[in-house]
Amino acid sequence: MNINRRIQTLDEFTIQQLRAFPQATGELSMLLRDIGLASKRVNVEVNKAGLVDILGDAGSVNVQGEDVKKLDVFANNQFIGVLKHGISCAGVGSEENDDIVVFDDEVSNNSKYVMLMDPLDGSGNIDVNVSIGTIFSIYRRVSERGKPCTIEDFLQPGNKQVAAGYVIYGSSTMLVYATKRGVNGFTLDPSIGEFCLSHADIQCPPTGKIYSVNHGNFFQYQDEVRKYINGCQAKDKNSGGPYTQRYIGSMVADVHRNLMKGGIFMYPGTTDKPKGKLRLLYECNPLAFMVEVAGGKATNGQQRILDVQPTELHQRSPLFIGSKDMMEELETFINPS
Ligand code: P6P
């Protein structure tokens, strides 16, 4: 029987990856499938967000008499609900929850993984129809199997990640994830309700012509960062400039574009926020893991993001991430050897 293998769904792909490791249990494949399921449910609500005013704005009661939740709370509940009822995850650390969410049931306590996430990054852009995203990071737990997961499972350095990814709810909805074997992108086909492999083995171009930064904070950046940014704007023998400035204000969209086309994204520390705005565990680490697997680099201005030893669940970090050559050019400014 001639089975059309041209289009590979996310589930088929993860199972194929599983076949390459006969000793694998399939828990990671099932966890990624759960993430895909929750993403599809979030996608439905994000796509009609513009209609929420008609159906009742967040905090009000809609025509069905249901409490309309803020979309990031809705997204958070969807991911936690699906993961709690799966068999692969012992608990979740989320931007929406002050503390870790420990599932603490017999099946979950025997699960191999924990997940960190920003369930809906850039949600402030929803009401102006700008792309937003979910970011996730997966670790093998270090606490004793059979017992509830602990905070130590979540405070591992980014170089211990087993997998990481994002979902971008944009002109199309894509799930992009990385393991150490590579970065692959899946586009949601609404006609069959499946994420289908559309961008296999994504490589970040070693250089590019795009730089992404919030110029509104320019005079709060350290001098070396300001000098680099000036170099991006100048046709300067010491830099690759002039570059094109692209900054959407939704990091998943900015980083995705730079991953695909080449470029550099910066959220530096400022005089009033030396640690910057972005969260290390569920924003910087997963994106740094993905970009490095694709051939790029990511630092906090002093060290490789993935080598930072976390101390708090919601700690912030400056972030410089992107094409290898552009990052190495930046490093000649911010930490010249
Ligand atoms: P600013 C969205 O709130 C976010 O966390 C990232 O997605 C985005 O890159 C950044 O903040 C934008 O922050 O301060 O430039 O508006």
XYZ file of C-alpha atoms and ligand atoms in Angstrom:
353
model
C 0.000 0.000 0.000
C 1.479 3.344 -1.031
C 1.286 5.488 2.135
C 1.841 9.159 1.442
C 4.920 9.825 3.575
C 5.592 13.249 2.033
C 3.963 15.115 4.953
C 5.210 14.088 8.376
C 3.214 15.134 11.422
C 4.840 16.118 14.733
C 3.763 12.829 16.300
C 5.196 10.802 13.384
C 8.436 12.760 13.557
C 8.935 12.312 17.304
C 8.175 8.592 17.018
C 10.709 8.327 14.167
C 13.259 10.054 16.413
C 12.324 7.583 19.144
C 13.072 4.621 16.827
C 16.668 5.871 16.622
C 17.007 5.193 20.371
C 15.611 1.680 21.043
C 16.297 2.092 24.759
C 14.173 5.266 24.919
C 10.887 5.062 26.811
C 8.912 7.358 24.515
C 8.188 9.790 27.348
C 9.789 12.730 25.527
C 7.762 11.973 22.385
C 4.600 11.894 24.469
C 5.544 15.135 26.248
C 6.079 16.883 22.906
C 2.733 15.526 21.694
C 1.082 16.955 24.826
C 2.706 20.337 24.136
C 1.378 20.194 20.581
C -2.139 19.427 21.830
C -2.166 22.311 24.319
C -0.747 24.640 21.627
C -3.602 23.794 19.271
C -6.137 24.652 21.964
C -4.380 27.959 22.698
C -4.199 28.691 18.977
C -7.997 28.537 18.668
C -8.438 31.204 21.353
C -5.569 33.401 20.139
C -7.022 33.390 16.633
C -10.353 34.742 17.840
C -8.855 37.111 20.412
C -9.957 40.083 18.345
C -13.522 38.897 18.787
C -13.249 38.751 22.573
C -14.681 42.239 22.835
C -17.778 40.951 21.086
C -17.898 37.825 23.241
C -16.989 39.711 26.398
C -13.560 41.033 27.385
C -11.267 39.300 29.852
C -12.731 39.419 33.340
C -16.301 39.670 32.054
C -18.901 36.936 31.424
C -19.345 35.839 27.807
C -22.509 34.919 25.933
C -22.230 31.344 27.234
C -22.194 32.706 30.752
C -18.544 31.660 31.196
C -15.933 33.840 32.835
C -13.694 35.126 30.030
C -10.092 34.625 31.160
C -7.065 36.642 30.143
C -5.467 34.684 27.311
C -2.187 34.119 29.121
C -4.072 32.656 32.098
C -6.093 30.548 29.656
C -2.891 29.354 27.946
C -1.271 28.570 31.281
C -4.266 26.501 32.364
C -4.293 24.608 29.072
C -0.632 23.586 29.258
C -0.775 22.673 32.940
C -4.004 20.711 32.420
C -2.645 18.666 29.507
C 0.737 17.996 31.149
C -0.834 17.031 34.485
C -2.983 14.400 32.763
C -0.094 13.107 30.647
C 2.480 10.562 31.830
C 5.738 12.387 31.074
C 5.889 15.432 33.334
C 6.226 15.633 37.130
C 5.568 19.353 37.358
C 5.794 22.789 35.731
C 7.486 26.110 36.382
C 5.545 28.917 34.708
C 5.774 32.687 34.385
C 2.134 32.717 35.516
C 2.767 30.870 38.807
C 4.847 32.237 41.699
C 5.924 28.730 42.740
C 6.468 25.473 40.847
C 3.288 23.481 40.122
C 3.938 19.995 41.534
C 1.519 17.444 40.032
C 2.069 15.020 42.954
C 0.101 11.999 41.830
C 1.422 8.461 41.456
C 1.908 8.602 37.662
C 3.383 12.132 37.590
C 5.758 11.385 40.485
C 7.209 8.561 38.353
C 7.568 10.811 35.294
C 11.032 11.494 33.929
C 10.749 15.192 33.026
C 9.804 18.632 34.285
C 8.943 21.604 32.098
C 9.391 25.375 32.393
C 7.323 27.706 30.248
C 6.201 31.159 29.359
C 2.702 30.173 28.240
C 2.015 33.300 26.208
C 4.965 35.623 25.744
C 4.175 39.035 24.311
C 0.493 38.712 25.268
C 0.273 42.496 25.465
C 0.430 42.431 21.660
C -2.732 40.360 21.258
C -5.078 43.327 21.010
C -3.032 44.799 18.115
C -2.798 41.481 16.294
C 0.984 41.082 16.568
C 2.464 37.566 16.643
C 2.920 36.083 20.131
C 4.368 32.843 21.396
C 4.695 30.047 23.915
C 8.222 29.160 25.077
C 9.072 25.839 26.756
C 12.096 24.153 28.285
C 12.368 20.475 29.256
C 14.721 18.922 31.822
C 15.255 15.398 33.083
C 14.402 15.633 36.785
C 17.240 15.249 39.301
C 15.001 14.454 42.299
C 14.063 10.893 43.291
C 11.577 9.206 40.930
C 8.441 8.061 42.738
C 8.332 11.238 44.814
C 7.026 14.744 43.958
C 9.378 16.927 41.921
C 11.304 19.612 43.783
C 12.625 23.112 43.017
C 16.061 21.594 42.311
C 14.586 19.931 39.221
C 13.904 23.413 37.820
C 17.064 25.264 38.911
C 19.347 23.391 36.526
C 21.672 25.267 34.153
C 20.419 25.578 30.578
C 23.135 23.207 29.337
C 21.183 20.379 31.019
C 18.081 20.893 28.853
C 16.861 17.776 27.058
C 14.679 19.755 24.661
C 13.365 23.297 24.202
C 11.070 25.070 21.809
C 8.482 27.675 21.057
C 5.107 27.976 19.386
C 4.632 31.138 17.321
C 1.023 32.205 16.795
C 1.512 34.354 13.722
C 0.504 34.461 10.062
C 0.702 30.700 10.480
C 1.074 28.760 13.711
C 4.410 26.966 14.023
C 5.901 24.735 16.673
C 9.717 24.777 16.553
C 11.684 22.559 18.920
C 15.237 21.410 19.428
C 16.943 18.435 20.955
C 20.702 17.983 20.750
C 20.009 16.213 17.423
C 18.698 19.330 15.700
C 16.060 22.047 15.366
C 12.880 21.292 13.426
C 9.835 23.417 12.599
C 6.251 22.195 12.228
C 3.463 24.287 10.719
C -0.111 23.733 11.853
C -2.331 22.500 9.028
C -5.823 23.560 10.176
C -7.448 21.244 7.630
C -6.207 18.179 9.541
C -5.450 19.807 12.920
C -1.866 18.550 12.883
C 1.553 20.198 13.116
C 3.387 19.093 9.950
C 7.147 19.143 9.362
C 7.802 22.240 7.258
C 11.318 23.359 8.269
C 13.619 20.374 8.771
C 17.027 20.755 10.421
C 16.941 24.554 10.814
C 20.395 26.166 10.683
C 20.937 29.729 11.878
C 22.863 31.605 9.123
C 26.332 32.452 10.540
C 25.774 36.103 9.752
C 22.971 38.430 8.759
C 21.869 42.015 8.327
C 19.216 42.341 11.055
C 19.669 43.669 14.562
C 16.836 43.738 17.090
C 16.892 45.995 20.163
C 14.621 48.518 21.887
C 16.214 51.848 20.929
C 14.032 53.575 23.506
C 16.418 52.283 26.191
C 19.554 53.280 24.244
C 20.863 55.847 26.747
C 20.410 53.338 29.582
C 22.666 50.709 27.988
C 26.327 50.328 28.952
C 28.773 52.244 26.722
C 30.071 49.115 24.966
C 26.550 48.102 23.943
C 25.853 51.612 22.671
C 29.072 51.497 20.614
C 28.046 48.173 19.072
C 24.571 49.486 18.240
C 26.132 52.576 16.612
C 28.296 50.169 14.595
C 25.137 48.379 13.438
C 23.926 51.693 12.010
C 27.191 52.853 10.468
C 29.053 51.652 7.418
C 32.019 51.097 9.604
C 35.160 49.095 8.862
C 35.031 47.775 12.435
C 31.523 46.387 12.113
C 29.342 44.677 9.576
C 26.966 47.639 9.452
C 24.772 49.172 8.297
C 22.226 46.595 9.328
C 18.420 46.704 9.179
C 16.689 47.284 12.529
C 13.717 45.000 13.159
C 12.058 44.873 16.626
C 8.511 43.549 17.002
C 8.343 43.641 20.811
C 7.436 39.958 20.830
C 10.605 37.984 21.441
C 9.481 34.673 19.933
C 8.715 36.443 16.643
C 11.973 38.442 16.682
C 14.137 35.438 17.533
C 12.313 33.182 15.033
C 12.908 35.668 12.195
C 16.597 36.027 13.111
C 16.978 32.245 13.459
C 15.647 31.779 9.952
C 17.279 34.758 8.211
C 20.297 35.508 10.358
C 20.499 38.356 12.820
C 21.042 39.358 16.428
C 18.509 40.061 19.188
C 19.502 42.036 22.263
C 17.726 42.756 25.518
C 20.610 44.288 27.519
C 20.608 45.327 31.130
C 19.855 49.003 31.736
C 20.845 51.477 34.437
C 17.540 50.957 36.255
C 17.277 47.218 35.442
C 20.850 45.849 35.316
C 19.511 42.281 34.942
C 17.265 43.340 32.053
C 13.646 42.235 31.681
C 13.745 38.691 30.304
C 13.478 35.592 32.479
C 16.440 33.178 32.474
C 14.660 29.854 32.979
C 11.733 30.003 30.561
C 12.744 32.672 28.049
C 16.548 32.964 27.752
C 17.560 29.321 28.331
C 15.175 27.631 25.867
C 15.888 30.141 23.089
C 19.631 29.949 23.766
C 19.516 26.132 23.570
C 17.662 26.246 20.233
C 19.888 28.910 18.675
C 23.067 27.103 19.755
C 21.869 23.772 18.345
C 21.162 25.678 15.096
C 24.747 27.059 15.078
C 24.282 30.433 16.762
C 25.358 31.807 20.163
C 23.734 33.343 23.255
C 25.275 35.190 26.203
C 24.244 37.431 29.065
C 27.088 39.804 28.192
C 29.531 38.082 30.551
C 29.034 34.356 29.970
C 27.240 31.753 27.871
C 23.580 31.787 28.881
C 23.436 27.983 29.108
C 26.242 27.919 31.710
C 24.504 30.236 34.195
C 23.618 28.408 37.428
C 20.081 29.556 38.312
C 19.259 30.518 41.907
C 15.620 31.622 41.599
C 12.676 30.436 39.504
C 11.868 33.880 38.046
C 15.315 35.442 37.915
C 15.988 37.847 35.073
C 18.967 37.999 32.720
C 20.309 40.260 29.986
C 20.221 38.442 26.643
C 22.290 38.706 23.469
C 21.403 35.945 20.989
C 21.804 35.205 17.299
C 24.096 34.448 14.386
C 27.546 33.219 15.367
C 29.615 35.818 13.463
C 27.402 38.723 14.608
C 27.608 37.526 18.209
C 31.406 37.243 17.981
C 31.532 40.765 16.552
C 29.398 41.972 19.509
C 31.747 40.175 21.928
C 34.677 42.258 20.657
C 32.770 45.241 22.093
C 31.255 43.936 25.347
C 33.931 41.565 26.605
C 37.049 42.066 24.503
C 39.513 39.270 25.402
P 10.188 46.052 25.684
C 7.153 40.825 25.800
O 6.571 41.477 26.917
C 8.622 40.602 26.117
O 8.765 39.807 27.242
C 9.335 39.983 24.924
O 8.535 39.133 24.182
C 9.764 41.202 24.129
O 10.907 40.968 23.325
C 10.079 42.207 25.230
O 9.239 41.860 26.336
C 9.771 43.632 24.799
O 10.115 44.456 25.898
O 10.703 46.572 27.002
O 11.166 46.303 24.550
O 8.783 46.487 25.350
